[in-house]
CSV table of C-alpha atoms in Angstrom, one decimal:
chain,number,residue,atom,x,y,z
A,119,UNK,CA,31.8,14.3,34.7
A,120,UNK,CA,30.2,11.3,36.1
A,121,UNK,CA,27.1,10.0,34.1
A,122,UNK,CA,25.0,6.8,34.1
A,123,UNK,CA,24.8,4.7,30.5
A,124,UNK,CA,21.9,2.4,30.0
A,125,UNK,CA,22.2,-0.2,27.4
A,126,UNK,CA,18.5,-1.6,27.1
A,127,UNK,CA,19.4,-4.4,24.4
A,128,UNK,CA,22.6,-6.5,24.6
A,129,UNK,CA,21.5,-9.4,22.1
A,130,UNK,CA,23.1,-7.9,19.2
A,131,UNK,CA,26.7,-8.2,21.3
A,132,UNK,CA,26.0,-11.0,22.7
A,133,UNK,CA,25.1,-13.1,19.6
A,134,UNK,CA,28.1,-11.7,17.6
A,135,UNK,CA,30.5,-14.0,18.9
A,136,UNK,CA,30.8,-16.8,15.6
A,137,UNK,CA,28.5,-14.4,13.3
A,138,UNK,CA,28.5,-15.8,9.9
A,139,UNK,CA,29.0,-13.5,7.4
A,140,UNK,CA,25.4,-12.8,6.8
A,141,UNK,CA,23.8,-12.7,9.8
A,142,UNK,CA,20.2,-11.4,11.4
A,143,UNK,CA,20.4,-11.3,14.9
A,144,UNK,CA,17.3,-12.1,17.5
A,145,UNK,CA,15.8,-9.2,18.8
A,146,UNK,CA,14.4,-9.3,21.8
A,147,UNK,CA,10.1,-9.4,22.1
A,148,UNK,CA,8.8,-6.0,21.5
A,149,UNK,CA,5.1,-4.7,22.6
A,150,UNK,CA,2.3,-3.4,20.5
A,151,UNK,CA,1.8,-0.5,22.3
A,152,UNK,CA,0.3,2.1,19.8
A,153,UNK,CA,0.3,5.9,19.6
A,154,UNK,CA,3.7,6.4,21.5
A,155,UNK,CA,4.4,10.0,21.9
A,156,UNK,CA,7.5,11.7,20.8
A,157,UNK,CA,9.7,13.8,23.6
A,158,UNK,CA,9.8,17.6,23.3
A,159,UNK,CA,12.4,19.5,21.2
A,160,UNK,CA,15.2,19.1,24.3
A,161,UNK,CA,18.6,18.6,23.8
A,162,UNK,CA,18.5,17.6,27.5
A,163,UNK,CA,15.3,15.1,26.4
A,164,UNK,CA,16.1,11.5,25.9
A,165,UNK,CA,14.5,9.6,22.7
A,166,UNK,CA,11.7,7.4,23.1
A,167,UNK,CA,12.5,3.9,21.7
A,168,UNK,CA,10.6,3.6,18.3
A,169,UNK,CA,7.5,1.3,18.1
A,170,UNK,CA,7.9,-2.0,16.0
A,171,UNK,CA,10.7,-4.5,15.9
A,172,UNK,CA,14.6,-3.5,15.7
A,173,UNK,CA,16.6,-6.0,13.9
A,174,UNK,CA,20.3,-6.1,13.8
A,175,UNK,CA,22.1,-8.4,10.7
A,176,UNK,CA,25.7,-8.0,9.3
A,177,UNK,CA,26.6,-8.1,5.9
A,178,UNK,CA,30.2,-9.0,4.3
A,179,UNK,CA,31.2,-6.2,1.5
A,180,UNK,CA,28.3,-6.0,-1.2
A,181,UNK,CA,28.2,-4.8,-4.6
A,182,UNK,CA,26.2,-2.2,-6.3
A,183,UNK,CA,24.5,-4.7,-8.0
A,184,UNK,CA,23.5,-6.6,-4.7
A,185,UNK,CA,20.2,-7.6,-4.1
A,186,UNK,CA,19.3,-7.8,-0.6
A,187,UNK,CA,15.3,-8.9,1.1
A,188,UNK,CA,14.4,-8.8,4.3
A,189,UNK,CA,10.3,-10.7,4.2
A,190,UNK,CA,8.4,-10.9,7.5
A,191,UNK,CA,6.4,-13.5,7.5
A,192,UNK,CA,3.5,-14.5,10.0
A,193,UNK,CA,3.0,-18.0,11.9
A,194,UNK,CA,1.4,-19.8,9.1
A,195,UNK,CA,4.0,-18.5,6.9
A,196,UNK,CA,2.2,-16.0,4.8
A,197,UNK,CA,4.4,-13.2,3.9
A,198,UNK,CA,3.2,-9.8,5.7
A,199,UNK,CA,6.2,-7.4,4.7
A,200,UNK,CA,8.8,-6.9,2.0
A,201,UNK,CA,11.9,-4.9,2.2
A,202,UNK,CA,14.5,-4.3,-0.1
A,203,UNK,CA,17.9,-2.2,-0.9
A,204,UNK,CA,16.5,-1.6,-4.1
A,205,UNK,CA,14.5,1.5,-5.4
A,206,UNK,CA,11.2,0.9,-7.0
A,207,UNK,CA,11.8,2.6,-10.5
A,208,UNK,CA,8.1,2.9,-11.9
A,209,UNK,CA,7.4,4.9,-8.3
A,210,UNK,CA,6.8,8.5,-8.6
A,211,UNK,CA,5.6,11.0,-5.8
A,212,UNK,CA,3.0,13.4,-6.2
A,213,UNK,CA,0.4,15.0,-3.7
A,214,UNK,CA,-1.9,12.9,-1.5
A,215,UNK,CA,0.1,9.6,-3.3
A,216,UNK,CA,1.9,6.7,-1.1
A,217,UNK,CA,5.3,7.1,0.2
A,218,UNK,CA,8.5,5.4,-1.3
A,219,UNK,CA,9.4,2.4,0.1
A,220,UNK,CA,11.4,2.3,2.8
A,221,UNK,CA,15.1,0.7,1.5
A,222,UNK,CA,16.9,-2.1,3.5
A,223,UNK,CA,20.7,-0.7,4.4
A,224,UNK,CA,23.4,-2.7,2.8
A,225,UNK,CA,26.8,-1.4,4.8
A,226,UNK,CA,29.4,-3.4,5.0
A,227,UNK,CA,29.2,-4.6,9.0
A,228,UNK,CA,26.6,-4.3,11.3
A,229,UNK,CA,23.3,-2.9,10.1
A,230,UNK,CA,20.1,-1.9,12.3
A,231,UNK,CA,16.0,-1.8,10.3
A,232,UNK,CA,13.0,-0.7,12.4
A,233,UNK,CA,9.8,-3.0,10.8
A,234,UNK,CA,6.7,-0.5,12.3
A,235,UNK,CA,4.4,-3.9,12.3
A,236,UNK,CA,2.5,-3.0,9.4
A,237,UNK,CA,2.0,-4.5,6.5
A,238,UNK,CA,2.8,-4.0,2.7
A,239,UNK,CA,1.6,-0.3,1.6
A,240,UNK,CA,-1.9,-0.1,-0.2
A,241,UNK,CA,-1.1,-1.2,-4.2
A,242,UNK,CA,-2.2,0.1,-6.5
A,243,UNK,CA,-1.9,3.9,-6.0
A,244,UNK,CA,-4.1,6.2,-8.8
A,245,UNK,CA,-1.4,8.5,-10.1
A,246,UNK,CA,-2.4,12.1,-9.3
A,247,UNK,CA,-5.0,11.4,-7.4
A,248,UNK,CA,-4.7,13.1,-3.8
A,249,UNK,CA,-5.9,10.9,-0.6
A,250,UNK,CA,-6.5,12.4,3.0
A,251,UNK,CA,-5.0,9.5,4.3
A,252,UNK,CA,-2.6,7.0,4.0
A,253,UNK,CA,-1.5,4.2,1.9
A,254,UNK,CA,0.4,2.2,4.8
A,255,UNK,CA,-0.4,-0.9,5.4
A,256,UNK,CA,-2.2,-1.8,9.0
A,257,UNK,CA,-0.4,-2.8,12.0
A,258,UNK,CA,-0.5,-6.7,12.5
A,259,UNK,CA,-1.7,-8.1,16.1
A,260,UNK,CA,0.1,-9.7,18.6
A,261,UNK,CA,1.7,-13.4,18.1
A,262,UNK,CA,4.8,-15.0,16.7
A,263,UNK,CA,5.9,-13.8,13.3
A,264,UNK,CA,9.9,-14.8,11.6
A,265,UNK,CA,12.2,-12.3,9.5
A,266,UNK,CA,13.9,-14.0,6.5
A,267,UNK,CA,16.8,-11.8,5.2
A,268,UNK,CA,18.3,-12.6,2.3
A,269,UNK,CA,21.4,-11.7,0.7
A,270,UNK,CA,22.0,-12.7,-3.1
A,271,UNK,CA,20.8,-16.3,-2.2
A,272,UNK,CA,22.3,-16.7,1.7
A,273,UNK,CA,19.7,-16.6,3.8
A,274,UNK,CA,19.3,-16.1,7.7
A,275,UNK,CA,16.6,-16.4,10.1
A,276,UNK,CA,15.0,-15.5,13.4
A,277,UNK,CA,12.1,-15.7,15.5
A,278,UNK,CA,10.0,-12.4,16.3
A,279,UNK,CA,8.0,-12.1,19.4
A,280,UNK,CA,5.6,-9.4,19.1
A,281,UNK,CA,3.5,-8.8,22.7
A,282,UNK,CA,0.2,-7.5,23.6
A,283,UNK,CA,-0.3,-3.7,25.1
A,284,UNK,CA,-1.0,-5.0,28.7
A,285,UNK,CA,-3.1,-2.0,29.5
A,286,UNK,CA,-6.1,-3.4,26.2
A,287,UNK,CA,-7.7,-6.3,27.5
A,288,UNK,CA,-8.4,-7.6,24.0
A,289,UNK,CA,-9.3,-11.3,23.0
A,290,UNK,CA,-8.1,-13.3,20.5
A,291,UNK,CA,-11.4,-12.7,18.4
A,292,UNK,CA,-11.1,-9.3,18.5
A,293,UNK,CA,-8.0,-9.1,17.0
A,294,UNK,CA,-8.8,-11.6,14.3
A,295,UNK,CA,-12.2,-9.1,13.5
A,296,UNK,CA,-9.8,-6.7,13.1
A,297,UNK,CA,-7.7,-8.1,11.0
A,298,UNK,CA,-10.7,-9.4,8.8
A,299,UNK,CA,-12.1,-6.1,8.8
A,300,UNK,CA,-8.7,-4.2,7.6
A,301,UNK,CA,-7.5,-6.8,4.7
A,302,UNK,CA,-11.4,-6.4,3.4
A,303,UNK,CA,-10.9,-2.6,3.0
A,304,UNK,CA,-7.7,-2.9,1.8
A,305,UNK,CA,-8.8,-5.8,-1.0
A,306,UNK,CA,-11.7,-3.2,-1.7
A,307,UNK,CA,-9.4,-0.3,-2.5
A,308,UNK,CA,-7.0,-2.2,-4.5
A,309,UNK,CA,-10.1,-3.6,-6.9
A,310,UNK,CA,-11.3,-0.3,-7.1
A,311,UNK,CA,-8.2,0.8,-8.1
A,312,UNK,CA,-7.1,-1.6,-10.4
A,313,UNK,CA,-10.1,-0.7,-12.3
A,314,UNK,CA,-10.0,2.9,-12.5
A,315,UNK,CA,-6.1,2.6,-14.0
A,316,UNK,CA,-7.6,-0.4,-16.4
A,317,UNK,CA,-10.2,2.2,-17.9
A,318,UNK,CA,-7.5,5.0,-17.7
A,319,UNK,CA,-5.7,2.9,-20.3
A,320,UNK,CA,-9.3,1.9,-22.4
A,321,UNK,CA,-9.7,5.7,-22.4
A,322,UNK,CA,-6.4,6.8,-23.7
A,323,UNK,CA,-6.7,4.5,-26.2
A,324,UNK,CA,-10.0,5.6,-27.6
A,325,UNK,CA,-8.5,8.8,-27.6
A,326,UNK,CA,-5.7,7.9,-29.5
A,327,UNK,CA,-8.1,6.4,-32.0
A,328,UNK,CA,-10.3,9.2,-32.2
A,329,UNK,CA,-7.1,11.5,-32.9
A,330,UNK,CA,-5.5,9.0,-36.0
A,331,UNK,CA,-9.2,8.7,-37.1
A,332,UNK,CA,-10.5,11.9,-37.2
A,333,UNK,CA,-10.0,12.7,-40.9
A,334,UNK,CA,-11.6,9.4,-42.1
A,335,UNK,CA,-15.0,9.6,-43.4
A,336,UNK,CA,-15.7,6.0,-43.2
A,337,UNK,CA,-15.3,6.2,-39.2
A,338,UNK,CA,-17.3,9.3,-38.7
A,339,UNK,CA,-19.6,6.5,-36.4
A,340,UNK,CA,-17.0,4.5,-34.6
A,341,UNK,CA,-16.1,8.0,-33.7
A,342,UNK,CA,-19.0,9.0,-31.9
A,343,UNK,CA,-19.0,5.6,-30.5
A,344,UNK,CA,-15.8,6.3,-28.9
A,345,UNK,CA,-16.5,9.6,-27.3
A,346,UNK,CA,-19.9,7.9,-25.8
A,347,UNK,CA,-17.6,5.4,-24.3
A,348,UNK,CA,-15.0,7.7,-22.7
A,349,UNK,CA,-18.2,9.4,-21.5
A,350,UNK,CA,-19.1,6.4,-19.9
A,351,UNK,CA,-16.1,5.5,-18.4
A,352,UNK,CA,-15.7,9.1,-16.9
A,353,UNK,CA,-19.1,9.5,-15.3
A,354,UNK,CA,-18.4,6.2,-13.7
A,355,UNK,CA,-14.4,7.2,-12.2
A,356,UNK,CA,-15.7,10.1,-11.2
A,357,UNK,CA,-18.1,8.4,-8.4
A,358,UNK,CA,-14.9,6.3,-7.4
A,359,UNK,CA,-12.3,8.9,-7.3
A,360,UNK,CA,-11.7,12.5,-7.2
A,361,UNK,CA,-9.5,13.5,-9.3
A,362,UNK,CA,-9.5,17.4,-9.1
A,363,UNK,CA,-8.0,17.5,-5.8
A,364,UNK,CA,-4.6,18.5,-5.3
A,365,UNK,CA,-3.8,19.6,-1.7
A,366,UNK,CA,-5.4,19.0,1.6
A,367,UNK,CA,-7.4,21.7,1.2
A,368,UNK,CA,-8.9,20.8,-1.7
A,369,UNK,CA,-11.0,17.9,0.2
A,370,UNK,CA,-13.3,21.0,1.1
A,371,UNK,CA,-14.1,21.9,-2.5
A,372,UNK,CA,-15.1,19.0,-3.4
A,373,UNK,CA,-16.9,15.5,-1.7
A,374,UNK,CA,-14.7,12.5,-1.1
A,375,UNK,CA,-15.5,9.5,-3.4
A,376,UNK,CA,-15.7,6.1,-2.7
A,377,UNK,CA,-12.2,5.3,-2.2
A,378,UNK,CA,-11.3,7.6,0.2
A,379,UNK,CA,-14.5,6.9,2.2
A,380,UNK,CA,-12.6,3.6,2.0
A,381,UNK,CA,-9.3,4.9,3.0
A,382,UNK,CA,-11.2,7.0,6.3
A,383,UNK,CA,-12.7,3.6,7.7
A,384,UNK,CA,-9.6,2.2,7.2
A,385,UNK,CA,-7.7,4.7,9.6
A,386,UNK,CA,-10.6,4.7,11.8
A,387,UNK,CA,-10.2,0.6,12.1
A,388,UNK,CA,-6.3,0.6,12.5
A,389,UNK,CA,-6.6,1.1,15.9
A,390,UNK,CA,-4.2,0.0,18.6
A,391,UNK,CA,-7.8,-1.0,20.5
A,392,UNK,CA,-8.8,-4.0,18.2
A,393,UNK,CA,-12.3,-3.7,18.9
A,394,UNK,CA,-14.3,-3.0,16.2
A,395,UNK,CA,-17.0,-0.7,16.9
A,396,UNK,CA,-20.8,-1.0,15.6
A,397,UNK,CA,-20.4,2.0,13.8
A,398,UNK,CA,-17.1,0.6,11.6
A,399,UNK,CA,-19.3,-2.1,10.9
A,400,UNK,CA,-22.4,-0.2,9.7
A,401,UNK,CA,-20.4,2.4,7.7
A,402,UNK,CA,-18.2,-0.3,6.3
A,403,UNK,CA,-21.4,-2.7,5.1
A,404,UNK,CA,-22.6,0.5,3.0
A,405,UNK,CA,-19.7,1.0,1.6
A,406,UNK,CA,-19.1,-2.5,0.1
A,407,UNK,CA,-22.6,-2.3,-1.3
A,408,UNK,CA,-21.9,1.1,-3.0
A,409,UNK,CA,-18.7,-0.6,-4.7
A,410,UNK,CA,-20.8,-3.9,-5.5
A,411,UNK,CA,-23.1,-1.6,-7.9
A,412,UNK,CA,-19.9,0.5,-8.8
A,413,UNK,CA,-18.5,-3.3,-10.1
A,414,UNK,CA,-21.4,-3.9,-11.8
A,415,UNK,CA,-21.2,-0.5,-13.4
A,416,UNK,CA,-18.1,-1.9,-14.7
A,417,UNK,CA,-18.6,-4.7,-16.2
A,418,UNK,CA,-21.1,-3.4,-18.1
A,419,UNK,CA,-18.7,-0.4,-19.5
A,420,UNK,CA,-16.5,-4.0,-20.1
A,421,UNK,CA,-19.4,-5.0,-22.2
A,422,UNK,CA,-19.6,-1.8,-24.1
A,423,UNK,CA,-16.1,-2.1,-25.0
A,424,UNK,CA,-16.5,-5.8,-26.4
A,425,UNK,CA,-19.3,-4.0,-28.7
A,426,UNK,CA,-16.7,-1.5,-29.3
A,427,UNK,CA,-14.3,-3.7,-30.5
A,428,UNK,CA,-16.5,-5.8,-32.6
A,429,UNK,CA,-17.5,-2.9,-34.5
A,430,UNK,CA,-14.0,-1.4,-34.9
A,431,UNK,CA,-13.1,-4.7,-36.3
A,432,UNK,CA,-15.8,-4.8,-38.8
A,433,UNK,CA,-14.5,-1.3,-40.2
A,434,UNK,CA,-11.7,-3.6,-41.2
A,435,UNK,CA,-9.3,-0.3,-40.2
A,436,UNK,CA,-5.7,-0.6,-40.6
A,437,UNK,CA,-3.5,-0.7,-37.9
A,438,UNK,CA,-1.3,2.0,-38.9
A,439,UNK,CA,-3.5,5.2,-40.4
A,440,UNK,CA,-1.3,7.2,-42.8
């Protein structure tokens, strides 16, 4: 039968001629256009090109042991995404938790990677904690941005051209609000986290010590002292993260805590309109004052472990309890 063939991208071809033997190809600008749908379950249906940046690079024959990067990196040369053919070993799914990274391919030959224009996922996760939301990073704006791909040392570059939707009229402030606005929730969520999984480990610790200690008589008090503190530290997760919820269901059983009011704003901000709206702002403001008293909550559960300490120490306990 006769048929017609459209080949919408040609650079790859035509900047094969004298490749080197690690190459990444130009790719040719891409738009910012946001919330593209998806064609119907056709086999007759074509496929909607994916949003984000395509880029082609060929590799000679690699080892197993090859380590290969691909960094995206902004104008001013700040790094905005990291790939890699390598698995993260300490990552480990569980409900309402981040996504594994998505791994650079390492064929032999020509390769193709999709970057979505976001940035680097949300870090540090809470392990089994469920989020109705997401942990991917937020889409960058318009501009000039350069992909570095390395390959055990070689490196090759190229330029990226990312253009504006032309249906938003948007100015250049309102993308830079935006993007002032989203790397301030995202800075918020990873202190908060940090935190919690910093008294996680204070807490199973004191436990620890209240299980090797339990038969001493001479640290009947340091006992107590240590079930106050895990008290403490409890009463103060729990208005930071929820930790009883397991499905998305769950969110209806019990309230959302601070971070995943965070994570909501954040979704609500990430929008392929950079405007924010007066009601972002608002909601946002009373949320960074709710975590400024939760910080200050924390540092002075820091102080009660420094009294802690200093009284454990004066016990003049051995290290290892027989």
């Amino acid at each position: 039968g006769r048929a017609f063939w459209i080949l919408d991208d040609l650079g790859a071809i035509q900047q094969y001629a004298n490749a080197e033997a690690v190459k990444l190809f130009s790719p040719k600008p891409a738009y910012k256009y946001g919330g593209a749908g998806l064609p119907d379950d056709d086999s007759k249906a074509g496929q909607n090109a994916p949003e984000g940046v395509i880029l082609d690079y060929i590799l000679p024959e690699l080892t197993d042991s090859a380590v290969i990067s691909l960094n995206i990196k902004s104008a001013a040369g700040d790094v905005v995404r990291t790939y890699s053919n390598k698995k993260d070993d300490n990552y480990q799914r569980y409900p309402g938790g981040p996504s594994p990274k998505t791994l650079l391919n390492a064929e032999k030959g020509h390769n193709r990677f999709l970057w979505d224009l976001r940035t680097d996922d949300i870090s540090p996760d809470v392990k089994n904690v469920f989020i109705y939301g997401s942990y991917a990073g937020y889409a960058v704006p318009p501009g000039k941005y350069k992909a570095e791909l390395n390959v055990n040392g070689t490196i090759s570059e190229t330029e990226i051209t990312l253009l504006p939707n032309p249906n938003i009229v948007a100015t250049e402030k309102d993308w830079t609000e935006q993007q002032q606005v989203l790397r301030s929730i995202i800075a918020s969520i990873g202190e908060m986290h940090q935190r919690v999984n910093e008294l996680r480990k204070v807490k199973k610790q004191l436990n620890n010590q209240i299980d090797v200690l339990k038969d001493n008589k001479s640290a009947e008090k340091i006992i107590e002292q240590a079930k106050e503190l895990i008290k403490e530290i409890d009463g103060w997760e729990a208005n930071i993260v929820e930790g009883r919820i397991q499905n998305g269901q769950d969110v209806i059983n019990w309230p959302s805590k601070l971070n995943a009011e965070f994570f909501n704003v954040k979704g609500l901000a990430d929008a392929t309109n950079p405007k924010i709206t007066e009601g972002i702002k608002l909601r946002l403001a009373d949320l960074q004052a709710q975590w400024e008293k939760g910080k200050a909550a924390g540092s002075t559960i820091k102080k009660s472990i420094e009294t802690y300490n200093e009284q454990y120490k004066a016990l003049k306990l051995d290290a290892i309890q027989l």
